[in-house]
Protein backbone atom coordinates (compact mmCIF):
# COMPACT_ATOMS: atom_id res chain seq x y z
CA UNK A 1 0.00 0.00 0.00
CA UNK A 2 1.22 3.43 -0.87
CA UNK A 3 2.23 5.39 2.20
CA UNK A 4 1.94 8.78 0.56
CA UNK A 5 -1.38 9.44 2.14
CA UNK A 6 0.00 8.86 5.63
CA UNK A 7 3.05 10.97 5.05
CA UNK A 8 1.16 13.81 3.51
CA UNK A 9 -1.23 13.80 6.37
CA UNK A 10 1.60 14.17 8.94
CA UNK A 11 1.73 17.57 10.62
CA UNK A 12 4.08 20.00 8.96
CA UNK A 13 6.07 20.90 12.09
CA UNK A 14 9.27 22.54 10.94
CA UNK A 15 12.58 20.65 10.98
CA UNK A 16 11.89 17.39 12.59
CA UNK A 17 13.99 15.45 15.11
CA UNK A 18 17.38 14.09 14.09
CA UNK A 19 16.12 10.58 13.32
CA UNK A 20 14.00 11.99 10.59
CA UNK A 21 16.87 13.19 8.43
CA UNK A 22 18.56 9.83 8.85
CA UNK A 23 15.51 8.01 7.92
CA UNK A 24 16.54 5.38 5.38
CA UNK A 25 13.54 6.33 3.23
CA UNK A 26 14.64 9.90 3.17
CA UNK A 27 12.70 12.95 4.15
CA UNK A 28 9.03 12.95 3.49
CA UNK A 29 8.31 14.53 0.18
CA UNK A 30 6.41 17.74 0.38
CA UNK A 31 4.46 17.30 -2.80
CA UNK A 32 0.95 17.89 -1.66
CA UNK A 33 -1.37 15.12 -2.65
CA UNK A 34 -4.93 15.89 -1.90
CA UNK A 35 -5.75 12.37 -1.05
CA UNK A 36 -6.47 11.30 2.49
CA UNK A 37 -5.76 8.00 4.12
CA UNK A 38 -9.42 7.36 4.15
CA UNK A 39 -9.51 7.81 0.41
CA UNK A 40 -6.64 5.52 -0.22
CA UNK A 41 -8.01 2.85 2.02
CA UNK A 42 -11.43 3.29 0.58
CA UNK A 43 -12.86 0.16 -0.85
CA UNK A 44 -15.04 2.29 -3.02
CA UNK A 45 -12.07 3.84 -4.72
CA UNK A 46 -10.41 0.48 -5.20
CA UNK A 47 -13.53 -0.85 -6.78
CA UNK A 48 -13.84 2.10 -9.06
CA UNK A 49 -10.26 1.76 -10.17
CA UNK A 50 -10.68 -1.93 -10.77
CA UNK A 51 -13.82 -1.31 -12.71
CA UNK A 52 -12.09 1.27 -14.84
CA UNK A 53 -9.32 -1.16 -15.56
CA UNK A 54 -11.74 -3.94 -16.39
CA UNK A 55 -13.78 -1.73 -18.62
CA UNK A 56 -10.69 -0.83 -20.54
CA UNK A 57 -9.80 -4.48 -20.89
CA UNK A 58 -13.27 -5.76 -21.67
CA UNK A 59 -15.39 -3.17 -23.43
CA UNK A 60 -18.98 -3.78 -22.61
CA UNK A 61 -20.55 -3.52 -26.01
CA UNK A 62 -19.88 -6.61 -28.01
CA UNK A 63 -19.77 -6.34 -31.73
CA UNK A 64 -18.89 -8.98 -34.22
CA UNK A 65 -16.02 -6.89 -35.44
CA UNK A 66 -14.37 -6.73 -32.04
CA UNK A 67 -13.49 -10.38 -31.95
CA UNK A 68 -15.16 -13.31 -30.32
CA UNK A 69 -17.61 -12.82 -27.52
CA UNK A 70 -17.39 -16.20 -25.86
CA UNK A 71 -14.76 -18.67 -26.89
CA UNK A 72 -14.37 -20.69 -23.75
CA UNK A 73 -11.41 -18.60 -22.59
CA UNK A 74 -12.63 -15.09 -22.45
CA UNK A 75 -15.70 -14.88 -20.40
CA UNK A 76 -16.76 -12.24 -17.99
CA UNK A 77 -15.72 -13.42 -14.58
CA UNK A 78 -17.00 -10.60 -12.45
CA UNK A 79 -19.48 -12.75 -10.63
CA UNK A 80 -18.20 -15.13 -7.98
CA UNK A 81 -21.03 -17.53 -8.56
CA UNK A 82 -20.30 -17.63 -12.23
CA UNK A 83 -16.61 -18.13 -11.63
CA UNK A 84 -17.33 -20.98 -9.26
CA UNK A 85 -19.70 -22.60 -11.71
CA UNK A 86 -17.22 -22.29 -14.51
CA UNK A 87 -14.47 -23.81 -12.41
CA UNK A 88 -16.77 -26.63 -11.45
CA UNK A 89 -17.52 -27.28 -15.10
CA UNK A 90 -13.85 -27.28 -15.94
CA UNK A 91 -13.20 -29.67 -13.08
CA UNK A 92 -16.01 -31.96 -14.17
CA UNK A 93 -14.66 -32.01 -17.66
CA UNK A 94 -11.21 -33.03 -16.50
CA UNK A 95 -12.72 -35.64 -14.23
CA UNK A 96 -14.62 -37.11 -17.14
CA UNK A 97 -11.57 -37.13 -19.33
CA UNK A 98 -9.72 -39.06 -16.65
CA UNK A 99 -12.66 -41.43 -16.35
CA UNK A 100 -12.59 -42.04 -20.07
CA UNK A 101 -8.89 -42.83 -19.93
CA UNK A 102 -9.43 -45.32 -17.15
CA UNK A 103 -12.37 -46.85 -18.94
CA UNK A 104 -10.20 -47.32 -21.99
CA UNK A 105 -7.37 -48.82 -19.96
CA UNK A 106 -9.66 -51.33 -18.28
CA UNK A 107 -11.49 -52.32 -21.40
CA UNK A 108 -8.50 -52.49 -23.68
CA UNK A 109 -9.36 -54.61 -26.71
CA UNK A 110 -11.73 -56.79 -24.74
CA UNK A 111 -14.98 -57.65 -26.44
CA UNK A 112 -16.89 -57.16 -23.25
CA UNK A 113 -16.54 -53.65 -21.97
CA UNK A 114 -17.41 -51.81 -18.84
CA UNK A 115 -18.99 -48.42 -19.13
CA UNK A 116 -18.37 -45.62 -16.69
CA UNK A 117 -21.17 -43.62 -18.23
CA UNK A 118 -23.08 -43.30 -14.99
CA UNK A 119 -20.11 -41.83 -13.18
CA UNK A 120 -19.66 -39.05 -15.65
CA UNK A 121 -20.26 -35.53 -14.50
CA UNK A 122 -20.79 -33.61 -17.70
CA UNK A 123 -23.52 -34.77 -19.96
CA UNK A 124 -23.68 -33.04 -23.31
CA UNK A 125 -26.49 -30.61 -22.63
CA UNK A 126 -26.72 -31.17 -18.97
CA UNK A 127 -28.72 -28.61 -17.17
CA UNK A 128 -28.55 -27.46 -13.63
CA UNK A 129 -32.20 -26.88 -13.88
CA UNK A 130 -34.83 -27.39 -11.32
CA UNK A 131 -38.07 -28.98 -12.33
CA UNK A 132 -39.66 -25.73 -13.36
CA UNK A 133 -37.18 -25.17 -16.13
CA UNK A 134 -38.24 -25.80 -19.65
CA UNK A 135 -35.72 -27.61 -21.72
CA UNK A 136 -35.72 -29.01 -25.17
CA UNK A 137 -36.18 -32.46 -23.73
CA UNK A 138 -39.35 -31.49 -21.92
CA UNK A 139 -40.92 -29.79 -24.85
CA UNK A 140 -40.31 -31.99 -27.81
CA UNK A 141 -43.98 -32.52 -28.19
CA UNK A 142 -46.00 -29.51 -29.20
CA UNK A 143 -47.43 -28.44 -25.88
CA UNK A 144 -50.04 -26.09 -27.17
CA UNK A 145 -52.85 -28.48 -26.85
CA UNK A 146 -54.86 -29.23 -23.79
CA UNK A 147 -52.90 -31.35 -21.33
CA UNK A 148 -54.05 -34.87 -20.88
CA UNK A 149 -55.12 -35.54 -17.33
CA UNK A 150 -52.47 -37.53 -15.48
CA UNK A 151 -53.60 -40.96 -14.51
CA UNK A 152 -53.56 -41.89 -10.88
CA UNK A 153 -51.28 -44.74 -9.92
CA UNK A 154 -53.02 -48.07 -9.84
CA UNK A 155 -51.54 -49.18 -6.57
CA UNK A 156 -51.81 -46.84 -3.67
CA UNK A 157 -50.72 -49.39 -1.12
CA UNK A 158 -47.97 -51.80 -0.17
CA UNK A 159 -48.04 -55.18 1.57
CA UNK A 160 -50.47 -58.08 1.47
CA UNK A 161 -53.59 -59.27 3.27
CA UNK A 162 -54.17 -57.64 6.59
CA UNK A 163 -50.69 -56.06 6.56
CA UNK A 164 -51.64 -53.68 3.85
CA UNK A 165 -50.29 -50.20 4.40
CA UNK A 166 -51.89 -47.55 2.30
CA UNK A 167 -50.28 -44.25 1.43
CA UNK A 168 -52.70 -42.70 3.87
CA UNK A 169 -51.11 -44.44 6.83
CA UNK A 170 -50.36 -41.73 9.33
CA UNK A 171 -46.90 -42.85 10.42
CA UNK A 172 -45.66 -43.63 6.92
CA UNK A 173 -47.09 -40.42 5.69
CA UNK A 174 -45.55 -38.42 8.51
CA UNK A 175 -42.10 -39.86 7.87
CA UNK A 176 -42.46 -39.24 4.17
CA UNK A 177 -43.39 -35.66 4.80
CA UNK A 178 -40.31 -35.22 6.93
CA UNK A 179 -38.13 -36.68 4.22
CA UNK A 180 -39.73 -34.43 1.65
CA UNK A 181 -38.43 -31.41 3.47
CA UNK A 182 -35.17 -32.20 1.77
CA UNK A 183 -36.67 -30.86 -1.41
CA UNK A 184 -36.98 -27.40 0.00
CA UNK A 185 -34.45 -24.84 -1.11
CA UNK A 186 -31.09 -25.28 0.61
CA UNK A 187 -31.35 -21.87 2.25
CA UNK A 188 -34.46 -23.00 4.02
CA UNK A 189 -33.58 -24.14 7.53
CA UNK A 190 -35.32 -27.38 8.33
CA UNK A 191 -33.20 -28.19 11.36
CA UNK A 192 -32.48 -31.77 12.33
CA UNK A 193 -35.92 -32.96 11.44
CA UNK A 194 -34.74 -35.05 8.55
CA UNK A 195 -32.31 -37.01 10.69
CA UNK A 196 -34.77 -37.69 13.51
CA UNK A 197 -37.72 -39.98 13.34
CA UNK A 198 -40.02 -37.05 13.07
CA UNK A 199 -43.52 -37.43 11.69
CA UNK A 200 -45.02 -34.36 10.18
CA UNK A 201 -48.74 -34.24 9.64
CA UNK A 202 -49.94 -33.25 6.21
CA UNK A 203 -51.22 -30.00 7.55
CA UNK A 204 -47.93 -28.98 9.09
CA UNK A 205 -46.00 -30.14 6.04
CA UNK A 206 -48.17 -28.17 3.68
CA UNK A 207 -47.84 -25.04 5.73
CA UNK A 208 -44.08 -25.46 5.77
CA UNK A 209 -44.01 -26.09 2.06
CA UNK A 210 -45.97 -22.95 1.36
CA UNK A 211 -43.59 -20.97 3.48
CA UNK A 212 -40.50 -22.51 1.91
CA UNK A 213 -41.75 -21.69 -1.57
CA UNK A 214 -42.61 -18.12 -0.80
CA UNK A 215 -39.21 -17.67 0.84
CA UNK A 216 -37.54 -19.10 -2.22
CA UNK A 217 -39.45 -16.78 -4.49
CA UNK A 218 -38.66 -13.80 -2.32
CA UNK A 219 -34.95 -14.49 -2.37
CA UNK A 220 -35.08 -15.09 -6.10
CA UNK A 221 -36.73 -11.75 -6.58
CA UNK A 222 -34.07 -9.93 -4.60
CA UNK A 223 -31.43 -11.76 -6.55
CA UNK A 224 -32.96 -10.96 -9.88
CA UNK A 225 -33.14 -7.27 -9.18
CA UNK A 226 -29.44 -7.19 -8.56
CA UNK A 227 -28.67 -9.12 -11.70
CA UNK A 228 -30.88 -7.20 -14.03
CA UNK A 229 -29.29 -3.93 -13.21
CA UNK A 230 -26.04 -5.15 -14.72
CA UNK A 231 -27.61 -6.96 -17.60
CA UNK A 232 -29.17 -4.21 -19.58
CA UNK A 233 -26.61 -4.05 -22.33
CA UNK A 234 -25.78 -7.59 -23.23
CA UNK A 235 -27.01 -10.54 -21.21
CA UNK A 236 -27.30 -11.35 -17.54
CA UNK A 237 -24.82 -13.69 -15.82
CA UNK A 238 -27.18 -16.65 -15.88
CA UNK A 239 -27.60 -16.36 -19.62
CA UNK A 240 -23.88 -15.94 -20.04
CA UNK A 241 -23.36 -19.15 -18.17
CA UNK A 242 -25.87 -20.89 -20.40
CA UNK A 243 -24.04 -19.64 -23.46
CA UNK A 244 -20.73 -20.60 -21.95
CA UNK A 245 -22.05 -24.10 -21.36
CA UNK A 246 -22.96 -24.42 -25.00
CA UNK A 247 -19.40 -23.56 -25.93
CA UNK A 248 -17.97 -25.70 -23.17
CA UNK A 249 -19.94 -28.74 -24.28
CA UNK A 250 -18.54 -28.34 -27.76
CA UNK A 251 -21.92 -27.75 -29.34
CA UNK A 252 -20.82 -24.28 -30.36
CA UNK A 253 -17.33 -23.38 -31.41
CA UNK A 254 -17.32 -19.65 -30.74
CA UNK A 255 -19.92 -17.03 -30.07
CA UNK A 256 -18.64 -14.20 -32.16
CA UNK A 257 -20.87 -11.30 -31.23
CA UNK A 258 -24.21 -9.65 -31.26
CA UNK A 259 -26.08 -9.17 -34.52
CA UNK A 260 -29.19 -7.54 -33.16
CA UNK A 261 -30.51 -6.06 -29.97
CA UNK A 262 -34.23 -5.65 -30.00
CA UNK A 263 -36.72 -4.77 -27.34
CA UNK A 264 -37.50 -8.36 -26.59
CA UNK A 265 -34.48 -10.28 -27.70
CA UNK A 266 -30.78 -10.19 -28.39
CA UNK A 267 -29.44 -12.24 -31.28
CA UNK A 268 -25.89 -13.52 -31.43
CA UNK A 269 -23.89 -15.14 -34.17
CA UNK A 270 -21.93 -18.30 -33.43
CA UNK A 271 -19.90 -20.88 -35.26
CA UNK A 272 -21.28 -24.36 -34.82
CA UNK A 273 -19.25 -26.98 -33.03
CA UNK A 274 -19.25 -30.73 -33.01
CA UNK A 275 -22.22 -32.82 -34.00
CA UNK A 276 -23.67 -35.10 -31.35
CA UNK A 277 -25.20 -38.53 -31.92
CA UNK A 278 -28.59 -37.14 -32.77
CA UNK A 279 -27.79 -33.70 -34.00
CA UNK A 280 -25.79 -32.03 -36.70
CA UNK A 281 -24.86 -28.49 -35.81
CA UNK A 282 -24.98 -26.04 -38.72
CA UNK A 283 -21.65 -24.36 -39.47
CA UNK A 284 -23.09 -21.00 -38.49
CA UNK A 285 -25.79 -20.44 -35.88
CA UNK A 286 -27.96 -17.62 -34.64
CA UNK A 287 -28.67 -17.54 -30.92
CA UNK A 288 -31.82 -15.73 -29.94
CA UNK A 289 -31.85 -14.78 -26.28
CA UNK A 290 -35.26 -13.73 -25.09
CA UNK A 291 -34.85 -10.91 -22.65
CA UNK A 292 -35.63 -11.76 -19.10
CA UNK A 293 -36.47 -8.20 -18.26
CA UNK A 294 -40.16 -8.49 -18.08
CA UNK A 295 -41.47 -5.09 -19.00
CA UNK A 296 -41.33 -5.54 -22.72
CA UNK A 297 -43.40 -8.64 -22.60
CA UNK A 298 -46.32 -7.12 -20.81
CA UNK A 299 -47.82 -5.74 -23.99
CA UNK A 300 -47.62 -9.13 -25.56
CA UNK A 301 -50.26 -10.48 -23.27
CA UNK A 302 -52.89 -10.38 -25.92
CA UNK A 303 -51.05 -12.92 -28.01
CA UNK A 304 -51.14 -15.58 -25.37
CA UNK A 305 -53.71 -14.65 -22.79
CA UNK A 306 -56.51 -15.27 -25.22
CA UNK A 307 -54.85 -18.16 -26.94
CA UNK A 308 -56.70 -21.28 -25.90
CA UNK A 309 -53.51 -23.27 -26.36
CA UNK A 310 -52.04 -21.28 -23.51
CA UNK A 311 -55.02 -20.80 -21.32
CA UNK A 312 -54.32 -23.69 -19.00
CA UNK A 313 -50.66 -22.99 -18.70
CA UNK A 314 -50.69 -19.22 -18.58
CA UNK A 315 -52.47 -18.91 -15.29
CA UNK A 316 -50.04 -21.25 -13.55
CA UNK A 317 -46.86 -19.63 -14.70
CA UNK A 318 -44.58 -17.01 -13.30
CA UNK A 319 -43.23 -14.33 -15.64
CA UNK A 320 -39.89 -16.05 -16.03
CA UNK A 321 -41.61 -19.12 -17.37
CA UNK A 322 -43.76 -17.08 -19.68
CA UNK A 323 -40.64 -15.72 -21.30
CA UNK A 324 -39.36 -19.23 -21.78
CA UNK A 325 -42.67 -19.96 -23.35
CA UNK A 326 -41.98 -17.41 -26.06
CA UNK A 327 -38.76 -19.17 -26.87
CA UNK A 328 -40.55 -22.48 -26.79
CA UNK A 329 -43.25 -21.17 -29.03
CA UNK A 330 -40.76 -19.88 -31.55
CA UNK A 331 -39.11 -23.28 -31.58
CA UNK A 332 -42.35 -25.13 -32.26
CA UNK A 333 -43.49 -22.69 -34.89
CA UNK A 334 -40.17 -22.88 -36.70
CA UNK A 335 -40.37 -26.65 -36.63
CA UNK A 336 -43.83 -26.60 -38.14
CA UNK A 337 -42.63 -24.25 -40.86
CA UNK A 338 -39.60 -26.39 -41.52
CA UNK A 339 -41.86 -29.41 -41.92
CA UNK A 340 -43.95 -27.53 -44.45
CA UNK A 341 -40.84 -26.62 -46.42
CA UNK A 342 -41.04 -22.88 -45.76
CA UNK A 343 -37.57 -21.28 -45.85
CA UNK A 344 -36.81 -20.38 -42.23
CA UNK A 345 -34.08 -20.97 -39.65
CA UNK A 346 -33.72 -24.54 -38.52
CA UNK A 347 -33.97 -25.18 -34.81
CA UNK A 348 -30.79 -26.50 -33.24
CA UNK A 349 -31.62 -26.48 -29.56
CA UNK A 350 -33.71 -24.71 -26.98
CA UNK A 351 -32.31 -24.06 -23.53
CA UNK A 352 -34.61 -22.14 -21.27
CA UNK A 353 -35.01 -18.70 -22.86
CA UNK A 354 -32.20 -19.26 -25.36
CA UNK A 355 -32.98 -20.58 -28.81
CA UNK A 356 -30.20 -21.73 -31.09
CA UNK A 357 -31.02 -21.99 -34.78
CA UNK A 358 -29.27 -22.03 -38.11
CA UNK A 359 -27.89 -18.73 -39.28
CA UNK A 360 -29.40 -17.14 -42.37
CA UNK A 361 -26.45 -15.41 -43.99
CA UNK A 362 -22.80 -16.13 -44.46
CA UNK A 363 -19.45 -15.45 -42.83
CA UNK A 364 -21.02 -13.71 -39.85
CA UNK A 365 -22.96 -11.38 -42.10
CA UNK A 366 -26.69 -11.84 -41.61
CA UNK A 367 -28.88 -11.83 -44.68
CA UNK A 368 -30.41 -8.38 -45.22
CA UNK A 369 -33.99 -7.71 -44.27
CA UNK A 370 -36.31 -7.19 -47.19
CA UNK A 371 -36.61 -3.55 -46.19
CA UNK A 372 -32.85 -3.04 -46.56
CA UNK A 373 -32.24 -4.75 -49.85
CA UNK A 374 -32.76 -3.33 -53.31
CA UNK A 375 -34.17 -5.97 -55.59
CA UNK A 376 -34.52 -5.90 -59.33
CA UNK A 377 -38.14 -5.66 -60.42
CA UNK A 378 -37.92 -9.28 -61.45
CA UNK A 379 -36.72 -10.42 -58.03
CA UNK A 380 -39.30 -8.21 -56.39
CA UNK A 381 -42.05 -9.97 -58.29
CA UNK A 382 -40.53 -13.34 -57.50
CA UNK A 383 -40.36 -12.44 -53.82
CA UNK A 384 -43.98 -11.36 -53.85
CA UNK A 385 -45.27 -14.63 -55.26
CA UNK A 386 -43.07 -16.56 -52.91
CA UNK A 387 -44.50 -14.71 -49.94
CA UNK A 388 -48.05 -15.20 -51.13
CA UNK A 389 -47.31 -18.88 -51.34
CA UNK A 390 -45.64 -18.99 -47.92
CA UNK A 391 -48.52 -17.17 -46.26
CA UNK A 392 -50.90 -19.76 -47.62
CA UNK A 393 -48.69 -22.61 -46.49
CA UNK A 394 -48.31 -21.04 -43.09
CA UNK A 395 -52.05 -20.75 -42.72
CA UNK A 396 -53.10 -24.05 -44.20
CA UNK A 397 -50.27 -26.44 -43.49
CA UNK A 398 -48.76 -24.99 -40.35
CA UNK A 399 -52.01 -23.66 -38.98
CA UNK A 400 -50.32 -20.39 -38.16
CA UNK A 401 -50.69 -16.69 -38.67
CA UNK A 402 -47.32 -14.99 -38.47
CA UNK A 403 -48.75 -11.97 -36.65
CA UNK A 404 -45.67 -9.78 -37.15
CA UNK A 405 -45.10 -10.21 -40.84
CA UNK A 406 -43.45 -7.30 -42.59
CA UNK A 407 -40.33 -6.40 -44.53
CA UNK A 408 -38.56 -6.33 -41.14
CA UNK A 409 -39.02 -10.02 -40.50
CA UNK A 410 -38.25 -11.36 -43.93
CA UNK A 411 -34.66 -11.91 -44.98
CA UNK A 412 -33.38 -12.09 -48.54
CA UNK A 413 -30.89 -14.90 -48.89
CA UNK A 414 -29.89 -17.25 -51.66
CA UNK A 415 -32.30 -15.62 -54.08
CA UNK A 416 -35.35 -16.16 -51.92
CA UNK A 417 -37.26 -14.87 -48.93
CA UNK A 418 -36.80 -16.43 -45.49
CA UNK A 419 -39.30 -15.95 -42.69
CA UNK A 420 -38.04 -15.29 -39.17
CA UNK A 421 -39.31 -14.09 -35.81
CA UNK A 422 -42.30 -16.35 -35.19
CA UNK A 423 -42.49 -16.42 -31.41
CA UNK A 424 -45.69 -14.41 -31.49
CA UNK A 425 -47.34 -16.38 -34.28
CA UNK A 426 -50.77 -17.71 -33.42
CA UNK A 427 -53.31 -20.23 -34.46
CA UNK A 428 -55.79 -18.82 -37.02
CA UNK A 429 -58.57 -19.54 -34.54
CA UNK A 430 -56.93 -17.36 -31.89
CA UNK A 431 -59.54 -14.79 -30.80
CA UNK A 432 -57.63 -12.13 -32.72
CA UNK A 433 -56.01 -14.42 -35.26
CA UNK A 434 -57.82 -13.03 -38.28
CA UNK A 435 -57.12 -9.45 -37.26
CA UNK A 436 -53.43 -10.32 -37.04
CA UNK A 437 -53.63 -11.93 -40.45
CA UNK A 438 -55.25 -8.84 -41.88
CA UNK A 439 -52.50 -6.67 -40.46
CA UNK A 440 -49.88 -8.99 -41.99
CA UNK A 441 -51.65 -8.74 -45.34
CA UNK A 442 -51.71 -4.98 -45.14
CA UNK A 443 -47.96 -4.83 -44.49
CA UNK A 444 -47.18 -7.18 -47.34
CA UNK A 445 -49.52 -5.52 -49.84
CA UNK A 446 -48.27 -2.06 -49.06
CA UNK A 447 -44.65 -3.08 -49.29
CA UNK A 448 -45.01 -4.69 -52.69
CA UNK A 449 -47.37 -2.11 -54.11
CA UNK A 450 -44.92 0.60 -53.14
CA UNK A 451 -42.15 -1.57 -54.50
CA UNK A 452 -43.75 -1.47 -57.91
CA UNK A 453 -45.17 -4.97 -58.18
CA UNK A 454 -48.22 -4.36 -60.35
CA UNK A 455 -49.57 -7.84 -59.71
CA UNK A 456 -49.67 -7.38 -55.94
CA UNK A 457 -53.14 -7.98 -54.54
CA UNK A 458 -54.55 -5.39 -52.24
CA UNK A 459 -54.80 -6.27 -48.56
CA UNK A 460 -58.37 -7.54 -48.72
CA UNK A 461 -57.74 -9.71 -51.74
CA UNK A 462 -54.59 -11.05 -50.16
CA UNK A 463 -56.48 -11.84 -46.97
CA UNK A 464 -59.04 -13.88 -48.88
CA UNK A 465 -56.36 -15.58 -50.94
CA UNK A 466 -54.50 -16.67 -47.82
CA UNK A 467 -57.40 -17.63 -45.62
CA UNK A 468 -59.64 -19.11 -48.29
CA UNK A 469 -62.45 -17.00 -46.84
CA UNK A 470 -64.60 -14.94 -49.07
CA UNK A 471 -65.20 -11.66 -47.33
CA UNK A 472 -66.85 -9.41 -49.90
CA UNK A 473 -66.77 -6.01 -48.21
CA UNK A 474 -65.16 -3.51 -50.54
CA UNK A 475 -63.82 -1.13 -47.95
CA UNK A 476 -61.53 -1.54 -45.00
CA UNK A 477 -63.98 -0.64 -42.25
CA UNK A 478 -66.62 -3.14 -43.32
CA UNK A 479 -64.00 -5.74 -44.02
CA UNK A 480 -62.62 -5.44 -40.51
CA UNK A 481 -66.08 -5.56 -39.05
CA UNK A 482 -66.70 -8.84 -40.83
CA UNK A 483 -63.42 -10.23 -39.59
CA UNK A 484 -64.34 -9.36 -36.04
CA UNK A 485 -67.77 -10.87 -36.45
CA UNK A 486 -66.18 -14.12 -37.61
CA UNK A 487 -63.85 -14.16 -34.65
CA UNK A 488 -66.75 -13.55 -32.33
CA UNK A 489 -68.72 -16.37 -33.88
CA UNK A 490 -65.82 -18.72 -33.35
CA UNK A 491 -65.43 -17.65 -29.75
CA UNK A 492 -69.12 -18.18 -29.08
CA UNK A 493 -68.83 -21.57 -30.60
CA UNK A 494 -65.95 -22.39 -28.29
CA UNK A 495 -67.88 -21.09 -25.31
CA UNK A 496 -70.88 -23.21 -26.14
CA UNK A 497 -69.15 -26.35 -27.18
CA UNK A 498 -65.93 -26.13 -25.22
CA UNK A 499 -64.13 -27.34 -28.26
CA UNK A 500 -62.28 -25.61 -31.00
CA UNK A 501 -63.91 -25.95 -34.35
CA UNK A 502 -63.05 -23.46 -36.97
CA UNK A 503 -65.81 -21.68 -38.76
CA UNK A 504 -63.25 -19.87 -40.86
CA UNK A 505 -62.42 -22.29 -43.55
CA UNK A 506 -64.82 -21.99 -46.43
CA UNK A 507 -64.40 -25.60 -47.44
CA UNK A 508 -65.51 -26.67 -43.99
CA UNK A 509 -62.14 -28.11 -43.13
CA UNK A 510 -61.28 -27.23 -39.55
CA UNK A 511 -57.65 -26.22 -39.11
CA UNK A 512 -56.69 -29.04 -36.82
CA UNK A 513 -53.16 -29.87 -35.81
CA UNK A 514 -51.45 -31.97 -38.34
CA UNK A 515 -48.92 -33.43 -35.93
P1 LIG B 1 -36.88 -9.43 -32.67
O1 LIG B 1 -38.02 -9.93 -31.86
O2 LIG B 1 -35.86 -8.74 -31.87
O3 LIG B 1 -37.33 -8.65 -33.89
P2 LIG B 1 -35.87 -11.36 -34.59
O4 LIG B 1 -36.10 -12.83 -34.54
O5 LIG B 1 -36.59 -10.61 -35.65
O6 LIG B 1 -36.14 -10.78 -33.15
O7 LIG B 1 -34.32 -11.13 -34.75
C1 LIG B 1 -33.77 -9.84 -34.81
C2 LIG B 1 -32.78 -9.72 -35.94
O8 LIG B 1 -31.74 -10.67 -35.79
C3 LIG B 1 -33.38 -10.01 -37.28
O9 LIG B 1 -33.94 -8.87 -37.85
C4 LIG B 1 -32.22 -10.52 -38.08
O10 LIG B 1 -31.49 -9.46 -38.62
C5 LIG B 1 -31.38 -11.21 -37.03
N1 LIG B 1 -31.65 -12.65 -37.03
C6 LIG B 1 -32.54 -13.31 -36.26
N2 LIG B 1 -32.52 -14.63 -36.51
C7 LIG B 1 -31.59 -14.82 -37.47
C8 LIG B 1 -31.08 -15.97 -38.16
N3 LIG B 1 -31.54 -17.19 -37.92
N4 LIG B 1 -30.12 -15.77 -39.08
C9 LIG B 1 -29.65 -14.53 -39.33
N5 LIG B 1 -30.08 -13.43 -38.73
C10 LIG B 1 -31.03 -13.55 -37.80
MN1 LIG C 1 -38.00 -9.07 -35.75
mmCIF file of C-alpha atoms in Angstrom, residues 136 139-140 142 328-342 344-348 355 398 400 422 515:
data_model
loop_
_atom_site.group_PDB
_atom_site.id
_atom_site.type_symbol
_atom_site.label_atom_id
_atom_site.label_comp_id
_atom_site.label_asym_id
_atom_site.label_seq_id
_atom_site.Cartn_x
_atom_site.Cartn_y
_atom_site.Cartn_z
ATOM 1 C CA UNK A 136 -35.717 -29.012 -25.167
ATOM 2 C CA UNK A 139 -40.916 -29.793 -24.850
ATOM 3 C CA UNK A 140 -40.309 -31.986 -27.809
ATOM 4 C CA UNK A 142 -46.000 -29.514 -29.199
ATOM 5 C CA UNK A 328 -40.546 -22.482 -26.794
ATOM 6 C CA UNK A 329 -43.246 -21.169 -29.034
ATOM 7 C CA UNK A 330 -40.758 -19.880 -31.548
ATOM 8 C CA UNK A 331 -39.109 -23.277 -31.579
ATOM 9 C CA UNK A 332 -42.349 -25.127 -32.257
ATOM 10 C CA UNK A 333 -43.493 -22.687 -34.886
ATOM 11 C CA UNK A 334 -40.166 -22.882 -36.703
ATOM 12 C CA UNK A 335 -40.374 -26.651 -36.628
ATOM 13 C CA UNK A 336 -43.834 -26.597 -38.145
ATOM 14 C CA UNK A 337 -42.626 -24.253 -40.862
ATOM 15 C CA UNK A 338 -39.598 -26.394 -41.521
ATOM 16 C CA UNK A 339 -41.861 -29.411 -41.924
ATOM 17 C CA UNK A 340 -43.947 -27.534 -44.448
ATOM 18 C CA UNK A 341 -40.843 -26.619 -46.417
ATOM 19 C CA UNK A 342 -41.039 -22.885 -45.757
ATOM 20 C CA UNK A 344 -36.809 -20.381 -42.232
ATOM 21 C CA UNK A 345 -34.077 -20.970 -39.650
ATOM 22 C CA UNK A 346 -33.720 -24.538 -38.525
ATOM 23 C CA UNK A 347 -33.966 -25.180 -34.809
ATOM 24 C CA UNK A 348 -30.786 -26.503 -33.243
ATOM 25 C CA UNK A 355 -32.984 -20.584 -28.806
ATOM 26 C CA UNK A 398 -48.760 -24.989 -40.346
ATOM 27 C CA UNK A 400 -50.324 -20.395 -38.155
ATOM 28 C CA UNK A 422 -42.297 -16.353 -35.194
ATOM 29 C CA UNK A 515 -48.923 -33.430 -35.928
#
